[in-house]
XYZ file of C-alpha atoms in Angstrom:
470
model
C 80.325 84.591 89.952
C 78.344 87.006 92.450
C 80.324 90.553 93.128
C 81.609 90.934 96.499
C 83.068 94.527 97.291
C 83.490 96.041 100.652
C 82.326 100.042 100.657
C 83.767 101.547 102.959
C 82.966 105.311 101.835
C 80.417 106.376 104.854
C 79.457 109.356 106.651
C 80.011 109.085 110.369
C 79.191 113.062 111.161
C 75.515 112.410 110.525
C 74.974 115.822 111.990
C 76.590 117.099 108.654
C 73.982 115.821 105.963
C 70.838 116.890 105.278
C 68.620 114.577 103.269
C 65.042 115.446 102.235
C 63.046 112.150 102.424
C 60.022 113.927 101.524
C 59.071 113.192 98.363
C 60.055 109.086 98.711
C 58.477 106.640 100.588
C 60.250 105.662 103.736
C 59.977 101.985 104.694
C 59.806 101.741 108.549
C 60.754 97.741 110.037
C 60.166 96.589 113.431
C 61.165 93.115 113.987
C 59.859 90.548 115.655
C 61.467 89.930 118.936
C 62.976 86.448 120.039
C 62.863 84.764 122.659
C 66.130 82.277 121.884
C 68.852 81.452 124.237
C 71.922 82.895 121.918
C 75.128 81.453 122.030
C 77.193 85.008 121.286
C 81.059 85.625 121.883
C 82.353 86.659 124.848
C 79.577 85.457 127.149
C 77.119 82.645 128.769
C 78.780 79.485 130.286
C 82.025 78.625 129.821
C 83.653 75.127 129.573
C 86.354 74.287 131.783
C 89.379 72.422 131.073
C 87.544 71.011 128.288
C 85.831 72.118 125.011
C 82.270 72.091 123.522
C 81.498 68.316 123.148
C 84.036 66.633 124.942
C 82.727 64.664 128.146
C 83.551 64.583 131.929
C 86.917 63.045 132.307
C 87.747 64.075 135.585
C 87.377 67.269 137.820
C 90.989 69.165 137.555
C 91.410 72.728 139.356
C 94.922 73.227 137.163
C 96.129 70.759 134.012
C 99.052 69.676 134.674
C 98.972 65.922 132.555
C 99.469 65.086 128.677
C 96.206 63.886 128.190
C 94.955 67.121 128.367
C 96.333 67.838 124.518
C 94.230 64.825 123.323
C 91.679 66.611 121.293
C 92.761 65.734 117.861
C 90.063 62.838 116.758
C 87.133 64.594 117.745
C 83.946 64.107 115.492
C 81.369 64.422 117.427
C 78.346 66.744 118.200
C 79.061 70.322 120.189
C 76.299 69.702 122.463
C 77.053 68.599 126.370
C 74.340 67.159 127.824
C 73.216 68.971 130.904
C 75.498 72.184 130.222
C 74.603 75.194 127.913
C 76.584 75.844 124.509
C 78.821 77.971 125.163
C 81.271 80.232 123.520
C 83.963 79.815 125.728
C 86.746 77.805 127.331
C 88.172 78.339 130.418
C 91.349 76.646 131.327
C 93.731 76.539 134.130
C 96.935 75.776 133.654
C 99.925 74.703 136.335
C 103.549 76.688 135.741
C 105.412 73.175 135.954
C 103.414 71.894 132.844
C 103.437 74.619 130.806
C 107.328 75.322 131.168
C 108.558 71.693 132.552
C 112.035 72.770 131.386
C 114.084 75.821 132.121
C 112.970 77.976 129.377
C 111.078 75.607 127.324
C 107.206 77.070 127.346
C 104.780 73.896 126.189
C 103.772 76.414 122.951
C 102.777 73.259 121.471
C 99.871 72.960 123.626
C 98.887 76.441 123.496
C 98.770 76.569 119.895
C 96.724 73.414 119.830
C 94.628 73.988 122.845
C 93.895 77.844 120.607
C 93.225 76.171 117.176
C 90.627 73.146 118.980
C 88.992 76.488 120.688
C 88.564 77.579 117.262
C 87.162 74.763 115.848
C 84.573 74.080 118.782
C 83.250 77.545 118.088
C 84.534 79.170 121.432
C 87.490 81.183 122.110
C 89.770 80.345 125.273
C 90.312 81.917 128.282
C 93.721 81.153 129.774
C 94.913 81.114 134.074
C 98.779 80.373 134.545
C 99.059 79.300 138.368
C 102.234 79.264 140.083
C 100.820 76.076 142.113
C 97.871 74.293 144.013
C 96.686 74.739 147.399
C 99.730 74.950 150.084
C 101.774 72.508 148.291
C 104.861 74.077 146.969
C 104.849 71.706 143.260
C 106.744 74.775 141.568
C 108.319 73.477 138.344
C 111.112 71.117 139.048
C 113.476 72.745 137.846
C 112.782 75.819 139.549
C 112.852 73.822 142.946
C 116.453 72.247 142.423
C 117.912 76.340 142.769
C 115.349 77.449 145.268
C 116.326 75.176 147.646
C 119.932 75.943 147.082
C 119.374 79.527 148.604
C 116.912 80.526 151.430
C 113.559 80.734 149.546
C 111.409 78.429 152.718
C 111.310 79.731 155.860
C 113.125 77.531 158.258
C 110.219 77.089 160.951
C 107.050 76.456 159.095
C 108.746 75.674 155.509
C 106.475 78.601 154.150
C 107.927 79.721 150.566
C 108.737 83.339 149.758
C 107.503 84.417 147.266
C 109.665 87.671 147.105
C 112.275 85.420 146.316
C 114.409 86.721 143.089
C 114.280 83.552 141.412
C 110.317 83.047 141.474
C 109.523 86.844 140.887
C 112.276 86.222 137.552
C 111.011 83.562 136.107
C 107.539 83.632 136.479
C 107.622 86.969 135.038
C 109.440 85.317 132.326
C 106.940 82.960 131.754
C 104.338 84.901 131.454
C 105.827 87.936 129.160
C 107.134 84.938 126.825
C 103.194 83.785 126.392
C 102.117 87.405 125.813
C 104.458 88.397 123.407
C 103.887 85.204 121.419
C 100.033 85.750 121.764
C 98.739 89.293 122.243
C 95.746 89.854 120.213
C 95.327 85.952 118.590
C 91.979 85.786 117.292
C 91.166 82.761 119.332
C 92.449 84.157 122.541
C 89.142 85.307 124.601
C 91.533 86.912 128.220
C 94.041 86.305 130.095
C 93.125 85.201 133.942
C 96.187 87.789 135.768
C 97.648 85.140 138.653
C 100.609 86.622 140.568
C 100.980 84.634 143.823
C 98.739 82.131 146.482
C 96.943 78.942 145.576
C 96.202 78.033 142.283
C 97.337 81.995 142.044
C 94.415 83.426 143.488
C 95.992 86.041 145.710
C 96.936 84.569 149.220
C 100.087 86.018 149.931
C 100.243 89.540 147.797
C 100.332 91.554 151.125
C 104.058 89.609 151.849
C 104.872 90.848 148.712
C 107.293 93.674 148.060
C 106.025 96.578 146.161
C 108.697 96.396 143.871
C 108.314 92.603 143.221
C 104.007 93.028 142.837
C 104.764 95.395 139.965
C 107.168 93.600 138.593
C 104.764 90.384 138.417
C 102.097 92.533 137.378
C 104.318 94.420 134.453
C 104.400 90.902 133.128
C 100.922 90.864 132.159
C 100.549 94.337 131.691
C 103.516 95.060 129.330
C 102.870 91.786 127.412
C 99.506 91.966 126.662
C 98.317 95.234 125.069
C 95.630 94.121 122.864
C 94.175 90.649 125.294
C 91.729 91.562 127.619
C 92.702 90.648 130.966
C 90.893 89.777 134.090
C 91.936 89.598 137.785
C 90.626 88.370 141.282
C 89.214 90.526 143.184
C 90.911 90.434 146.576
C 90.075 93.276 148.665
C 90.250 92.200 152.414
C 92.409 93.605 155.067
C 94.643 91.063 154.470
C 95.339 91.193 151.246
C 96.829 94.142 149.087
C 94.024 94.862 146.031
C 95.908 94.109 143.056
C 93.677 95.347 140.864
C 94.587 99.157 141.623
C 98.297 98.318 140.380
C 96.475 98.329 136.738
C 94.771 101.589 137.240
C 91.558 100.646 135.524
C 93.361 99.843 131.891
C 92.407 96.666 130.168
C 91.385 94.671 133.262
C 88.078 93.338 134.432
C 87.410 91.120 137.397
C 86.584 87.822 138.488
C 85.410 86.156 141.742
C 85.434 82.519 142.061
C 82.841 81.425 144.622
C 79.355 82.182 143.369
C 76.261 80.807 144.631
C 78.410 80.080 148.545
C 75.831 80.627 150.975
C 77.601 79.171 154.514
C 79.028 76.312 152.663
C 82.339 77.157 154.550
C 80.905 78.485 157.632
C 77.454 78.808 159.865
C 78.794 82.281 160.397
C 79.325 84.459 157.222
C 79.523 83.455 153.409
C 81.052 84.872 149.790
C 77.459 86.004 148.691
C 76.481 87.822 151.898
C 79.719 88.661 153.296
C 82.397 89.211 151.031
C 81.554 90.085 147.555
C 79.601 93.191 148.533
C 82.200 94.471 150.742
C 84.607 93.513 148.289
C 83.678 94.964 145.175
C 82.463 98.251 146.851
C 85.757 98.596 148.894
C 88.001 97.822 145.867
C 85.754 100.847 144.077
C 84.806 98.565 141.524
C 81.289 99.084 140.964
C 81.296 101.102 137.560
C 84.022 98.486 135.985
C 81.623 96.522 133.921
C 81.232 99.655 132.146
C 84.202 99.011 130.465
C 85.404 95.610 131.395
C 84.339 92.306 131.836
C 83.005 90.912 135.129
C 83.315 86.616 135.229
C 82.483 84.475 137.749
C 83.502 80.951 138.553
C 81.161 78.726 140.968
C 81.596 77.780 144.440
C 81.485 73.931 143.988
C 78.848 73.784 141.546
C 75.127 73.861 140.387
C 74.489 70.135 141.611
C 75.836 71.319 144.684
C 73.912 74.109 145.144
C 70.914 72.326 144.847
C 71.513 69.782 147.044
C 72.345 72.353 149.616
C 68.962 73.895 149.318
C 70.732 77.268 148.084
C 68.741 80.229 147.075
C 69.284 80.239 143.276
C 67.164 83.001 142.384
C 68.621 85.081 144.791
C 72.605 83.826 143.517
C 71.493 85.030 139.414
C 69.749 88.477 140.616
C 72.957 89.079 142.899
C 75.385 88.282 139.760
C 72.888 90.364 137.482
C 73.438 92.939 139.976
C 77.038 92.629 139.306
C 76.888 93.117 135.671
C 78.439 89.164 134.844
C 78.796 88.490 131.295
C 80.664 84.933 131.791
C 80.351 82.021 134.571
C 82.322 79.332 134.891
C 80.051 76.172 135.984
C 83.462 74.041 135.986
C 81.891 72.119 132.756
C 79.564 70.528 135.618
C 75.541 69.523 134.934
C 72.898 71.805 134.970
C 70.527 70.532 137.762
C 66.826 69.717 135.379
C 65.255 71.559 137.244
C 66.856 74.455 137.063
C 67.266 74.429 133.199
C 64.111 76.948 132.880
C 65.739 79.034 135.250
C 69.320 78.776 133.850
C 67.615 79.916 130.264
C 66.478 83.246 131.417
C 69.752 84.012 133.106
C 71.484 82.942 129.843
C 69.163 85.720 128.304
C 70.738 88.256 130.515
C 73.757 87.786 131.178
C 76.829 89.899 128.978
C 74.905 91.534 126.169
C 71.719 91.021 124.313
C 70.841 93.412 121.283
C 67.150 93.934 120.088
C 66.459 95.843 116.913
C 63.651 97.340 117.723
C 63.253 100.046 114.701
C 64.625 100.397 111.159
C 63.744 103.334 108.512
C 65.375 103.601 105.315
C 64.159 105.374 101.961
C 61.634 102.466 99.638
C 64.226 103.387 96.802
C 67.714 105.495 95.691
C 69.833 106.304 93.473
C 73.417 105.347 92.239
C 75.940 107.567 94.067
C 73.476 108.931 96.472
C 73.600 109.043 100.200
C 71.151 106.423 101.845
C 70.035 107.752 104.866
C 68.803 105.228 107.807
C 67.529 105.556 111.217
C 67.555 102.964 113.986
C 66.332 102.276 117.837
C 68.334 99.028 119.689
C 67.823 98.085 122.815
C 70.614 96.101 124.814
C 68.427 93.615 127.215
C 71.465 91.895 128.944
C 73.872 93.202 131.888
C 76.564 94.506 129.891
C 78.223 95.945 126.912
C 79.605 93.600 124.166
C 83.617 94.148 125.173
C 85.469 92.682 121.951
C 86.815 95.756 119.689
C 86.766 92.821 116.699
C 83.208 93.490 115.899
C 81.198 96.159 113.402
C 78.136 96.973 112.827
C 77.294 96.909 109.005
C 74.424 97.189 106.414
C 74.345 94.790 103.179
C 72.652 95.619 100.254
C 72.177 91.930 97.929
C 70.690 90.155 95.204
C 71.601 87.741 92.661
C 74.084 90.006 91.262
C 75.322 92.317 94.007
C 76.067 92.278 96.999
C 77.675 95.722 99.178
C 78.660 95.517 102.669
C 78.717 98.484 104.151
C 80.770 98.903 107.337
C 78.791 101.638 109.678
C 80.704 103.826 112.631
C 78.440 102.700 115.290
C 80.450 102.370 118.977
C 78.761 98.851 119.376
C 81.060 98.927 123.184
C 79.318 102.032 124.192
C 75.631 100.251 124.453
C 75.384 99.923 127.862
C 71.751 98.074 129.254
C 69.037 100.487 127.894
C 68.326 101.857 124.537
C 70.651 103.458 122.092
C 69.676 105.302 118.646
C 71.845 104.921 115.544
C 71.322 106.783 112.334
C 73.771 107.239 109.817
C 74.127 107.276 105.810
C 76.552 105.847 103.454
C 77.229 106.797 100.172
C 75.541 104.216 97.219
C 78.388 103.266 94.577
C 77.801 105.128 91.647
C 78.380 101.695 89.399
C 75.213 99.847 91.395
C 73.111 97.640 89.135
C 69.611 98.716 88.732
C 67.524 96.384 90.933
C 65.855 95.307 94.228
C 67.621 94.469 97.253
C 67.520 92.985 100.393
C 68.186 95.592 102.843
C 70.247 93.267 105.577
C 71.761 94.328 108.594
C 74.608 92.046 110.983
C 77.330 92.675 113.488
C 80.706 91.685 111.664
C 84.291 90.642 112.176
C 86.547 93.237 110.836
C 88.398 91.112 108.785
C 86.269 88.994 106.618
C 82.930 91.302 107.625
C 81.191 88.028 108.447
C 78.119 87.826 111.160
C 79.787 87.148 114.093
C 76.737 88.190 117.041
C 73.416 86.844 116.568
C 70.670 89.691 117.347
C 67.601 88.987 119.761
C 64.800 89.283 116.666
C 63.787 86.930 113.961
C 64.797 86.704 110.405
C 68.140 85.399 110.852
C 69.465 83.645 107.254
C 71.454 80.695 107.132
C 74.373 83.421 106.490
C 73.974 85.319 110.160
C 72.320 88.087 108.297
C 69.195 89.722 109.050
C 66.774 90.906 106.321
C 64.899 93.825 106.873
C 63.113 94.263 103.955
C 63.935 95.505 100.205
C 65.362 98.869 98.739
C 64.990 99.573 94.810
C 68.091 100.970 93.052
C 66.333 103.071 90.241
């Protein structure tokens, strides 16, 4: 049986060793470039309501019916015709379904909805909204002691939402979920929903300060190791939620991309509102360190048929630093596929190896030195902390993974160098090996990212070239 062992002995000071590479030859690799459409977690199109390879059953803005857990007897192909692969789920989910009973969470349908994720090759992203539109459809239960008390407002029947018993138990809700599923390895973010329809934010300026935090300490204090995201809400009206988080573990998300006067002759989301929004909420720089998602206004088809500017709608979300979009599992227009492609190729993250140097041969329980130039091509930083890069040295009887130091979250758009050594195990066979390079889980140190150049094995690593253990 082939040796597996994990080294894990590596020099992360690099400033600290001093290696003569004169008198060996020094192989220097450039690869190839591609020009693929990668399907890499964390980013690209996401499904919604619905998983790689399951078909339009039905626009729903929140699931709130059993059918939605039918995903059992699936056997068919990942593909959707008309919408990208994607790594990524997206589902909304109404309060009344996923705690019908006093108490009683549906974790049933979490764990399920988490483990079909898994198996479709995406992870989920999961929205918890209080209710839809202006119709008060609050879990039953809930209703029965709301209207006991004093919780709608006698002349227009408005709820409030600073009522005890809402702020309570949706709290509850919501810090039950996280505590049961902070940091689950299928578990992509957490959509933050407070208050308004479908939870999008109407309504947080009626709030009390006390009650906000309290609905925000729900998310906050529950999910530690989750990503979360948020609306951004940043008019007059409404109080900016997003400050209540103080920049710690929270991106944002808008959800009307690509509206250009679909509501109005006189103003629009992509002229008049997400500018002023995301520059008066101070929320240029977040991408730096947090995710930025859209979700469509309407859709693609719909865009089209309105005559929309659609280069104009991906520049303005490139500008924005998106690494996700939410299509709401809608077609592609075929048309647009070409376009679609390129903005696939920028959008989140995209890492090109551009230059690798390493010595032709070494030595049992000497340092191997190597030097390397990436390039990130895409919008953003990769944001998961479950990823490594790592070097594998391999053959027929060996095989070392070697787990570098490299701050993979730090490579912004632009170039970054990396050079670092590692230490070669002073029991290595005699022999030549591929030199391979991959960015890992930290688990099972398996390719998890797929890099923007050729050479890609059938194992997610990359061959270089070969080093000689003499």
């Amino acid at each position: 049986m082939k040796k597996l062992s994990i080294l894990i002995t590596l020099v992360c000071l690099v400033s600290i060793i001093t290696i003569d590479l004169s008198a060996q030859k020094t192989i220097i690799v450039r690869p190839k470039e591609s020009d693929a459409v990668l399907v890499n977690p964390g980013i690209g199109f996401s499904t919604f309501q619905r998983f790689n390879g399951d078909k339009w059953n039905g626009y729903q803005d929140c699931l709130d019916t059993a059918t939605a857990t039918d995903y059992e007897n699936f056997k068919g192909p990942l593909e959707i015709e008309g919408h990208p692969l994607t790594s990524l789920a997206y589902f909304r989910i109404r309060w009344r379904f996923i705690e019908p009973e006093n108490g009683k969470i549906r974790f049933d349908f979490l764990d399920r909805a988490l483990e079909t994720a898994n198996k479709r090759n995406q992870t989920l992203m999961l929205c918890f909204s209080p209710y839809i539109h202006e119709a008060i459809d609050l879990p039953d239960w809930l209703m029965k002691e709301l209207k006991k008390g004093e919780a709608f407002d006698s002349i227009t029947g408005r709820f409030d939402f600073n009522n005890s018993l809402y702020v309570k138990y949706f709290s509850r809700m919501i810090s039950a979920i996280g505590n049961r599923y902070d940091g689950h390895p299928f578990l992509e973010c957490v959509d933050v929903r407070i208050v308004g329809s479908a939870g999008e934010g109407g309504g947080t300026s009626s709030l009390t300060d006390e009650n906000r935090r309290t609905l925000v300490n729900s998310y906050k204090d529950s999910f530690k190791k989750t990503q979360l995201i948020i609306m951004c809400r940043t008019d007059e009206k409404e109080k900016n939620v997003f400050t209540d988080f103080n920049g710690e573990n929270v991106g944002w998300r808008l959800d009307c991309l690509g509206d250009m006067f679909g509501f109005s002759n006189e103003s629009n989301h992509m002229f008049d509102y997400y500018p002023q929004a995301i520059n008066r909420g101070m929320m240029q720089n977040v991408w730096e360190k947090e995710p930025i998602v859209f979700e469509s206004c309407w859709n693609m088809e719909h865009w089209k048929q309105k005559g929309w500017d659609l280069d104009y709608i991906i520049d303005q979300s490139l500008k924005w630093h998106i690494s996700s979009f939410n299509n709401k599992s809608q077609s592609v227009p075929v048309e647009w596929e070409t376009k679609v492609d390129e903005w696939l190729k920028k959008m989140g993250y995209r890492f090109v190896l551009r230059k690798f140097t390493y010595p032709e041969s070494i030595k049992p329980n000497e340092m191997l030195r190597f030097e390397s130039w990436w390039e990130n091509k895409g919008v953003a930083p990769i944001y998961s902390k479950n990823f490594l890069l790592a070097i594998k040295l391999n053959n027929k009887k060996r095989s070392e993974i070697i787990p570098t130091c490299a701050d993979i979250n730090s490579w912004l758009p632009g170039e970054d160098l990396y050079d670092d050594a590692f230490l070669v195990p002073p029991d290595m066979p005699r022999g030549t090996y591929k030199m391979q390079i991959g960015i890992v889980d930290r688990k099972l140190y398996q390719p998890k990212v797929d890099l923007a150049i050729e050479g890609r094995n059938d194992d997610g690593w990359y061959t270089l070239g070969y080093i000689t253990v003499k």
